[in-house]
CSV table of C-alpha atoms in Angstrom, one decimal:
chain,number,residue,atom,x,y,z
A,42,MET,CA,48.1,176.6,123.4
A,43,LYS,CA,51.5,175.3,124.0
A,44,LEU,CA,54.8,177.0,122.7
A,45,PRO,CA,57.3,175.5,119.9
A,46,PRO,CA,60.1,174.6,122.3
A,47,PRO,CA,63.3,175.7,122.3
A,48,SER,CA,66.7,174.6,121.8
A,49,ALA,CA,68.0,171.6,124.2
A,50,THR,CA,70.7,174.2,125.6
A,51,ASP,CA,67.9,176.5,126.8
A,52,LEU,CA,66.0,173.8,128.0
A,53,LEU,CA,69.0,172.7,129.9
A,54,ASP,CA,69.7,176.5,131.2
A,55,GLU,CA,66.2,176.5,132.5
A,56,LEU,CA,67.1,173.1,134.4
A,57,LYS,CA,70.1,174.3,135.6
A,58,SER,CA,68.0,177.7,137.2
A,59,ASN,CA,65.7,175.5,138.9
A,60,SER,CA,68.2,172.9,140.4
A,61,ASN,CA,68.2,172.4,144.3
A,62,PRO,CA,71.5,171.1,146.3
A,63,GLU,CA,69.4,169.6,149.0
A,64,TYR,CA,66.8,168.0,147.1
A,65,LEU,CA,69.9,166.7,144.9
A,66,GLU,CA,71.3,165.3,148.3
A,67,SER,CA,67.8,163.6,148.7
A,68,LEU,CA,67.7,162.0,145.4
A,69,ARG,CA,71.5,160.5,146.1
A,70,ARG,CA,69.9,159.1,149.5
A,71,PHE,CA,67.3,157.4,147.5
A,72,GLY,CA,69.6,155.7,145.0
A,73,VAL,CA,69.7,158.6,142.1
A,74,GLN,CA,73.0,159.0,140.8
A,75,GLY,CA,74.1,162.1,141.2
A,76,GLU,CA,77.1,162.9,138.6
A,77,ARG,CA,74.7,164.0,136.0
A,78,ALA,CA,71.8,165.1,137.9
A,79,LEU,CA,70.8,168.9,139.0
A,80,GLY,CA,68.4,168.1,141.7
A,81,VAL,CA,64.8,169.6,140.2
A,82,ARG,CA,61.8,168.3,141.5
A,83,MET,CA,59.8,166.4,139.0
A,84,PRO,CA,56.8,169.0,139.5
A,85,VAL,CA,59.1,171.6,138.2
A,86,VAL,CA,60.2,169.3,134.9
A,87,ARG,CA,56.6,168.6,134.3
A,88,ALA,CA,55.3,172.0,134.3
A,89,LEU,CA,58.3,173.0,132.0
A,90,ALA,CA,57.3,170.3,129.4
A,91,ASN,CA,53.9,171.1,129.5
A,92,GLN,CA,54.6,174.7,128.3
A,93,TYR,CA,55.9,173.3,124.7
A,94,GLU,CA,55.1,171.0,121.7
A,95,LYS,CA,56.3,167.7,121.8
A,96,ASN,CA,59.5,167.3,119.3
A,97,HIS,CA,61.2,164.0,118.8
A,98,ALA,CA,64.8,165.8,117.6
A,99,LEU,CA,64.4,167.9,120.6
A,100,ALA,CA,63.9,164.7,122.9
A,101,LEU,CA,66.9,162.9,121.5
A,102,ASP,CA,69.0,165.9,122.0
A,103,LEU,CA,67.8,166.2,125.5
A,104,TRP,CA,68.8,162.5,126.4
A,105,ASP,CA,72.3,163.0,124.6
A,106,THR,CA,73.1,165.6,127.5
A,107,GLU,CA,73.4,162.6,129.8
A,108,VAL,CA,71.9,165.1,132.5
A,109,HIS,CA,69.3,163.4,134.6
A,110,GLU,CA,66.7,165.8,134.5
A,111,ALA,CA,67.0,166.6,130.7
A,112,ARG,CA,66.4,162.7,130.0
A,113,ILE,CA,63.5,163.1,132.2
A,114,LEU,CA,62.4,166.1,130.4
A,115,ALA,CA,63.3,164.2,127.2
A,116,THR,CA,60.5,161.4,127.8
A,117,LEU,CA,57.8,164.0,128.4
A,118,LEU,CA,58.7,166.0,125.4
A,119,ASP,CA,59.1,162.9,122.9
A,120,LYS,CA,56.3,161.8,120.5
A,121,VAL,CA,55.3,158.2,121.1
A,122,SER,CA,54.4,157.8,117.2
A,123,THR,CA,57.7,158.4,116.2
A,124,VAL,CA,59.7,156.4,118.9
A,125,THR,CA,61.5,153.4,117.5
A,126,GLU,CA,62.6,150.2,118.5
A,127,THR,CA,66.2,151.0,118.2
A,128,GLN,CA,65.6,154.2,120.1
A,129,MET,CA,64.1,151.9,123.5
A,130,GLU,CA,66.8,149.6,123.2
A,131,THR,CA,69.5,152.5,123.3
A,132,TRP,CA,67.9,154.5,125.8
A,133,VAL,CA,67.1,151.2,128.1
A,134,GLN,CA,71.0,150.7,128.5
A,135,ASP,CA,71.5,154.2,129.5
A,136,PHE,CA,69.2,153.6,132.5
A,137,ASN,CA,71.4,154.3,135.8
A,138,SER,CA,68.6,154.8,138.3
A,139,TRP,CA,65.4,153.3,139.2
A,140,ASP,CA,63.4,156.8,138.9
A,141,LEU,CA,64.7,157.2,135.2
A,142,CYS,CA,64.0,154.2,134.2
A,143,ASP,CA,60.1,154.5,135.9
A,144,GLN,CA,59.5,157.8,134.3
A,145,THR,CA,60.7,156.5,130.8
A,146,CYS,CA,58.5,153.5,130.6
A,147,SER,CA,55.6,155.0,132.4
A,148,ASN,CA,55.7,158.5,130.5
A,149,LEU,CA,56.9,157.1,126.8
A,150,PHE,CA,57.6,153.6,126.8
A,151,CYS,CA,54.6,152.4,127.6
A,152,ARG,CA,52.4,153.9,125.3
A,153,THR,CA,54.2,152.8,122.1
A,154,PRO,CA,53.2,150.0,119.6
A,155,TYR,CA,56.4,147.8,121.0
A,156,ALA,CA,55.3,148.0,124.7
A,157,TYR,CA,54.2,144.5,125.2
A,158,HIS,CA,56.8,143.1,123.4
A,159,LYS,CA,59.6,145.0,125.3
A,160,ALA,CA,57.7,143.9,128.4
A,161,LEU,CA,58.6,140.4,127.8
A,162,ALA,CA,61.7,140.7,126.4
A,163,TRP,CA,63.1,142.9,129.1
A,164,SER,CA,61.9,140.6,131.9
A,165,GLU,CA,64.1,138.1,130.8
A,166,ARG,CA,67.3,140.4,130.9
A,167,GLN,CA,69.7,140.4,133.5
A,168,GLU,CA,70.6,143.8,133.8
A,169,GLU,CA,69.4,145.3,136.8
A,170,TYR,CA,67.6,148.5,135.1
A,171,VAL,CA,66.6,146.9,131.8
A,172,LYS,CA,64.8,143.8,134.0
A,173,ARG,CA,63.3,146.6,136.2
A,174,ALA,CA,62.2,148.5,133.1
A,175,GLY,CA,60.2,145.2,131.8
A,176,PHE,CA,58.3,144.9,135.0
A,177,VAL,CA,58.0,148.7,135.0
A,178,MET,CA,56.4,148.2,131.4
A,179,MET,CA,53.5,145.4,132.9
A,180,ALA,CA,52.5,148.4,135.6
A,181,GLY,CA,52.3,150.9,133.3
A,182,LEU,CA,50.3,148.9,130.6
A,183,ALA,CA,47.9,148.1,133.6
A,184,ILE,CA,47.2,151.6,134.2
A,185,HIS,CA,47.5,153.4,130.9
A,186,ASP,CA,46.4,151.0,128.3
A,187,LYS,CA,42.5,151.4,128.8
A,188,LYS,CA,42.0,149.0,125.8
A,189,ALA,CA,44.2,146.5,127.0
A,190,GLU,CA,42.1,143.0,126.9
A,191,ASP,CA,42.4,140.9,130.4
A,192,ALA,CA,44.4,138.0,128.4
A,193,GLN,CA,46.9,140.4,127.4
A,194,LEU,CA,47.6,141.4,131.1
A,195,ALA,CA,47.6,138.2,132.7
A,196,HIS,CA,50.0,136.8,130.2
A,197,PHE,CA,52.4,138.5,132.5
A,198,PHE,CA,51.6,136.5,135.8
A,199,PRO,CA,53.8,133.6,134.8
A,200,LEU,CA,56.7,135.8,134.0
A,201,ILE,CA,56.3,137.3,137.6
A,202,GLU,CA,56.2,134.3,139.2
A,203,ARG,CA,59.1,133.0,137.3
A,204,GLU,CA,61.3,136.0,137.9
A,205,ALA,CA,60.2,136.6,141.9
A,206,TYR,CA,63.6,134.8,142.5
A,207,ASP,CA,65.3,138.1,141.9
A,208,GLU,CA,66.6,139.6,144.9
A,209,ARG,CA,68.0,143.0,144.1
A,210,ASN,CA,65.8,145.7,145.6
A,211,PHE,CA,65.0,147.6,142.2
A,212,VAL,CA,63.8,144.4,141.0
A,213,LYS,CA,62.0,142.9,143.2
A,214,LYS,CA,60.0,145.8,144.0
A,215,ALA,CA,59.2,146.2,140.1
A,216,ILE,CA,58.1,143.0,140.1
A,217,ASN,CA,55.9,143.5,143.0
A,218,TRP,CA,54.4,146.6,141.7
A,219,ALA,CA,53.9,144.8,138.6
A,220,LEU,CA,52.0,142.3,140.5
A,221,ARG,CA,49.8,144.6,142.7
A,222,GLN,CA,49.1,146.8,139.7
A,223,ILE,CA,47.7,144.3,137.2
A,224,GLY,CA,45.8,143.1,140.3
A,225,LYS,CA,44.1,146.3,140.8
A,226,ARG,CA,42.6,146.8,137.2
A,227,ASN,CA,39.5,144.5,137.8
A,228,ALA,CA,38.2,141.8,139.9
A,229,ALA,CA,38.7,139.0,137.2
A,230,LEU,CA,42.8,139.9,137.4
A,231,ARG,CA,42.5,140.6,141.0
A,232,SER,CA,41.6,136.8,141.6
A,233,ILE,CA,44.5,135.7,139.0
A,234,ALA,CA,47.2,138.2,140.8
A,235,MET,CA,45.8,137.1,144.5
A,236,LEU,CA,46.3,133.3,143.4
A,237,THR,CA,49.7,134.1,142.3
A,238,ALA,CA,50.5,136.4,145.4
A,239,GLU,CA,49.7,133.1,147.4
A,240,ARG,CA,51.8,130.8,145.5
A,241,LEU,CA,54.4,133.1,146.0
A,242,THR,CA,53.9,133.3,149.9
A,243,ILE,CA,55.0,129.9,150.0
A,244,HIS,CA,58.1,129.4,147.6
A,245,GLU,CA,61.4,128.5,149.1
A,246,LEU,CA,62.9,131.9,148.4
A,247,PRO,CA,62.5,134.9,150.5
A,248,THR,CA,62.4,137.3,147.7
A,249,ALA,CA,59.5,135.5,146.3
A,250,ARG,CA,58.1,134.9,149.7
A,251,TRP,CA,58.0,139.2,150.5
A,252,ILE,CA,56.5,140.0,147.1
A,253,GLY,CA,54.0,137.5,147.6
A,254,LYS,CA,53.0,138.5,151.0
A,255,ASP,CA,53.0,142.3,150.1
A,256,ALA,CA,51.2,141.9,146.8
A,257,LEU,CA,48.8,139.9,148.8
A,258,ARG,CA,48.4,142.4,151.5
A,259,GLU,CA,47.3,145.2,149.1
A,260,LEU,CA,45.3,143.3,147.0
A,261,LYS,CA,42.9,141.6,149.9
A,262,CYS,CA,42.5,145.6,151.0
A,263,ARG,CA,41.2,146.3,147.0
A,264,LYS,CA,38.1,143.7,147.5
Protein backbone atom coordinates (compact mmCIF):
# COMPACT_ATOMS: atom_id res chain seq x y z
CA MET A 1 0.00 0.00 0.00
CA LYS A 2 1.37 3.37 -0.99
CA LEU A 3 1.97 6.06 1.61
CA PRO A 4 0.70 9.64 1.71
CA PRO A 5 3.58 11.68 0.29
CA PRO A 6 5.74 13.97 2.40
CA SER A 7 6.36 17.60 1.50
CA ALA A 8 8.28 18.76 -1.55
CA THR A 9 11.06 19.87 0.79
CA ASP A 10 11.38 16.39 2.30
CA LEU A 11 11.40 14.76 -1.13
CA LEU A 12 14.02 17.21 -2.34
CA ASP A 13 16.18 16.31 0.65
CA GLU A 14 15.77 12.64 -0.23
CA LEU A 15 16.85 13.31 -3.80
CA LYS A 16 19.87 15.28 -2.62
CA SER A 17 20.92 12.40 -0.40
CA ASN A 18 21.04 10.20 -3.51
CA SER A 19 23.01 12.61 -5.69
CA ASN A 20 25.97 11.18 -7.54
CA PRO A 21 28.65 13.59 -8.86
CA GLU A 22 29.94 11.10 -11.42
CA TYR A 23 26.47 10.48 -12.79
CA LEU A 24 25.84 14.24 -12.86
CA GLU A 25 28.92 14.66 -15.03
CA SER A 26 27.66 11.96 -17.40
CA LEU A 27 24.30 13.78 -17.62
CA ARG A 28 26.11 16.92 -18.67
CA ARG A 29 28.01 15.05 -21.36
CA PHE A 30 24.70 13.83 -22.78
CA GLY A 31 23.20 17.29 -22.97
CA VAL A 32 21.38 17.56 -19.64
CA GLN A 33 21.81 20.97 -18.11
CA GLY A 34 23.63 20.59 -14.83
CA GLU A 35 22.88 23.89 -13.13
CA ARG A 36 19.81 22.57 -11.34
CA ALA A 37 20.51 18.84 -11.63
CA LEU A 38 21.61 16.66 -8.73
CA GLY A 39 22.82 13.56 -10.53
CA VAL A 40 20.20 11.08 -9.29
CA ARG A 41 19.72 7.99 -11.41
CA MET A 42 16.26 7.36 -12.85
CA PRO A 43 15.71 4.00 -11.07
CA VAL A 44 16.18 5.84 -7.77
CA VAL A 45 13.71 8.57 -8.79
CA ARG A 46 11.15 5.97 -9.87
CA ALA A 47 11.61 3.92 -6.71
CA LEU A 48 11.00 7.05 -4.65
CA ALA A 49 7.84 7.88 -6.60
CA ASN A 50 6.54 4.32 -6.25
CA GLN A 51 6.43 4.64 -2.48
CA TYR A 52 3.80 7.36 -2.48
CA GLU A 53 0.26 8.14 -3.56
CA LYS A 54 -0.31 10.55 -6.44
CA ASN A 55 -0.71 14.16 -5.41
CA HIS A 56 -1.29 17.03 -7.84
CA ALA A 57 -0.48 19.88 -5.46
CA LEU A 58 2.77 18.18 -4.50
CA ALA A 59 3.69 17.72 -8.16
CA LEU A 60 3.24 21.43 -8.75
CA ASP A 61 5.42 22.21 -5.73
CA LEU A 62 8.13 19.85 -6.92
CA TRP A 63 8.10 21.41 -10.38
CA ASP A 64 8.43 24.87 -8.89
CA THR A 65 11.72 23.92 -7.21
CA GLU A 66 13.28 23.99 -10.71
CA VAL A 67 15.49 21.04 -9.70
CA HIS A 68 15.88 18.63 -12.60
CA GLU A 69 15.16 15.38 -10.76
CA ALA A 70 12.41 16.98 -8.68
CA ARG A 71 10.64 17.90 -11.89
CA ILE A 72 10.92 14.36 -13.19
CA LEU A 73 9.59 13.13 -9.84
CA ALA A 74 6.68 15.55 -10.27
CA THR A 75 5.72 13.85 -13.53
CA LEU A 76 5.57 10.51 -11.71
CA LEU A 77 3.54 11.78 -8.77
CA ASP A 78 1.03 13.98 -10.57
CA LYS A 79 -2.52 12.78 -11.20
CA VAL A 80 -3.33 12.53 -14.90
CA SER A 81 -6.95 13.44 -14.22
CA THR A 82 -5.97 16.78 -12.69
CA VAL A 83 -3.55 17.94 -15.39
CA THR A 84 -4.83 20.97 -17.29
CA GLU A 85 -3.91 22.43 -20.67
CA THR A 86 -2.62 25.50 -18.88
CA GLN A 87 -0.27 23.34 -16.81
CA MET A 88 0.96 21.57 -19.92
CA GLU A 89 1.68 24.84 -21.68
CA THR A 90 3.49 26.17 -18.62
CA TRP A 91 5.61 23.08 -18.11
CA VAL A 92 6.53 22.63 -21.77
CA GLN A 93 8.04 26.11 -21.72
CA ASP A 94 10.29 24.97 -18.86
CA PHE A 95 11.82 22.08 -20.81
CA ASN A 96 15.58 22.61 -20.98
CA SER A 97 16.83 19.10 -21.75
CA TRP A 98 15.79 16.15 -23.85
CA ASP A 99 15.28 13.84 -20.88
CA LEU A 100 13.01 16.23 -18.97
CA CYS A 101 11.00 16.60 -22.16
CA ASP A 102 10.82 12.85 -22.73
CA GLN A 103 10.05 11.91 -19.13
CA THR A 104 7.29 14.51 -18.79
CA CYS A 105 5.63 13.57 -22.06
CA SER A 106 5.92 9.80 -21.56
CA ASN A 107 5.10 9.67 -17.84
CA LEU A 108 2.28 12.18 -17.83
CA PHE A 109 1.32 14.31 -20.82
CA CYS A 110 0.67 11.56 -23.37
CA ARG A 111 -1.81 9.99 -20.94
CA THR A 112 -4.03 13.09 -20.71
CA PRO A 113 -7.16 13.84 -22.77
CA TYR A 114 -5.22 16.67 -24.44
CA ALA A 115 -2.43 14.46 -25.77
CA TYR A 116 -3.43 14.31 -29.44
CA HIS A 117 -4.17 18.00 -29.62
CA LYS A 118 -0.86 18.93 -28.02
CA ALA A 119 1.10 16.54 -30.23
CA LEU A 120 -0.30 18.31 -33.28
CA ALA A 121 0.09 21.82 -31.91
CA TRP A 122 3.60 21.41 -30.49
CA SER A 123 4.92 19.77 -33.66
CA GLU A 124 4.34 23.11 -35.41
CA ARG A 125 6.15 25.19 -32.81
CA GLN A 126 9.69 26.40 -33.38
CA GLU A 127 11.11 26.21 -29.82
CA GLU A 128 13.46 23.21 -29.85
CA TYR A 129 12.14 21.31 -26.84
CA VAL A 130 8.51 22.22 -27.47
CA LYS A 131 8.77 20.85 -30.98
CA ARG A 132 10.55 17.77 -29.69
CA ALA A 133 7.72 17.34 -27.20
CA GLY A 134 5.18 17.17 -30.02
CA PHE A 135 6.94 14.20 -31.60
CA VAL A 136 7.73 12.52 -28.28
CA MET A 137 3.99 12.69 -27.62
CA MET A 138 3.34 10.89 -30.90
CA ALA A 139 5.78 8.14 -29.97
CA GLY A 140 4.30 7.92 -26.48
CA LEU A 141 0.75 7.65 -27.77
CA ALA A 142 1.79 4.81 -30.07
CA ILE A 143 3.15 2.99 -27.02
CA HIS A 144 0.65 3.82 -24.30
CA ASP A 145 -2.73 4.46 -25.96
CA LYS A 146 -3.80 0.86 -26.42
CA LYS A 147 -7.29 1.90 -27.53
CA ALA A 148 -6.11 4.22 -30.30
CA GLU A 149 -7.50 3.55 -33.77
CA ASP A 150 -4.96 3.24 -36.57
CA ALA A 151 -6.39 6.37 -38.19
CA GLN A 152 -5.57 8.44 -35.10
CA LEU A 153 -1.91 7.50 -35.25
CA ALA A 154 -1.72 7.54 -39.06
CA HIS A 155 -2.75 11.19 -38.88
CA PHE A 156 0.74 11.91 -37.58
CA PHE A 157 2.58 10.67 -40.68
CA PRO A 158 2.03 13.82 -42.77
CA LEU A 159 3.31 15.92 -39.86
CA ILE A 160 6.40 13.74 -39.54
CA GLU A 161 7.07 14.13 -43.26
CA ARG A 162 6.38 17.86 -43.17
CA GLU A 163 8.78 18.57 -40.31
CA ALA A 164 11.58 16.23 -41.35
CA TYR A 165 13.61 19.21 -42.57
CA ASP A 166 14.52 20.26 -39.02
CA GLU A 167 18.22 19.53 -38.57
CA ARG A 168 18.38 20.22 -34.84
CA ASN A 169 19.60 17.02 -33.19
CA PHE A 170 16.97 16.76 -30.46
CA VAL A 171 14.17 17.48 -32.93
CA LYS A 172 15.21 15.18 -35.75
CA LYS A 173 15.76 12.29 -33.33
CA ALA A 174 12.26 12.76 -31.90
CA ILE A 175 10.75 12.83 -35.40
CA ASN A 176 12.63 9.63 -36.19
CA TRP A 177 11.42 8.06 -32.94
CA ALA A 178 7.80 8.94 -33.69
CA LEU A 179 8.03 7.44 -37.18
CA ARG A 180 9.59 4.22 -35.90
CA GLN A 181 7.31 3.83 -32.90
CA ILE A 182 4.08 4.33 -34.81
CA GLY A 183 5.34 1.91 -37.44
CA LYS A 184 5.98 -0.72 -34.80
CA ARG A 185 2.39 -0.56 -33.58
CA ASN A 186 1.05 -3.11 -36.09
CA ALA A 187 1.45 -4.35 -39.66
CA ALA A 188 -0.93 -1.80 -41.21
CA LEU A 189 0.82 1.18 -39.62
CA ARG A 190 4.21 -0.31 -40.41
CA SER A 191 3.33 -0.34 -44.11
CA ILE A 192 2.42 3.35 -44.03
CA ALA A 193 5.49 4.17 -41.95
CA MET A 194 7.74 2.40 -44.43
CA LEU A 195 6.23 4.29 -47.36
CA THR A 196 6.79 7.54 -45.47
CA ALA A 197 10.37 6.56 -44.66
CA GLU A 198 11.04 5.58 -48.28
CA ARG A 199 9.92 8.99 -49.49
CA LEU A 200 12.19 10.64 -46.96
CA THR A 201 15.20 8.62 -48.12
CA ILE A 202 15.11 10.44 -51.47
CA HIS A 203 14.40 13.88 -50.01
CA GLU A 204 16.64 16.75 -51.08
CA LEU A 205 17.56 17.53 -47.47
CA PRO A 206 20.16 15.41 -45.60
CA THR A 207 18.20 15.51 -42.33
CA ALA A 208 15.10 14.07 -43.95
CA ARG A 209 17.17 11.39 -45.68
CA TRP A 210 18.74 10.40 -42.35
CA ILE A 211 15.35 10.17 -40.65
CA GLY A 212 14.00 8.02 -43.47
CA LYS A 213 16.97 5.68 -43.77
CA ASP A 214 17.32 5.13 -40.03
CA ALA A 215 13.61 4.46 -39.57
CA LEU A 216 13.45 2.19 -42.60
CA ARG A 217 16.33 0.10 -41.33
CA GLU A 218 14.50 -0.69 -38.09
CA LEU A 219 11.06 -1.10 -39.64
CA LYS A 220 12.36 -3.62 -42.16
CA CYS A 221 13.71 -5.69 -39.29
CA ARG A 222 10.23 -5.81 -37.73
CA LYS A 223 8.66 -7.74 -40.60
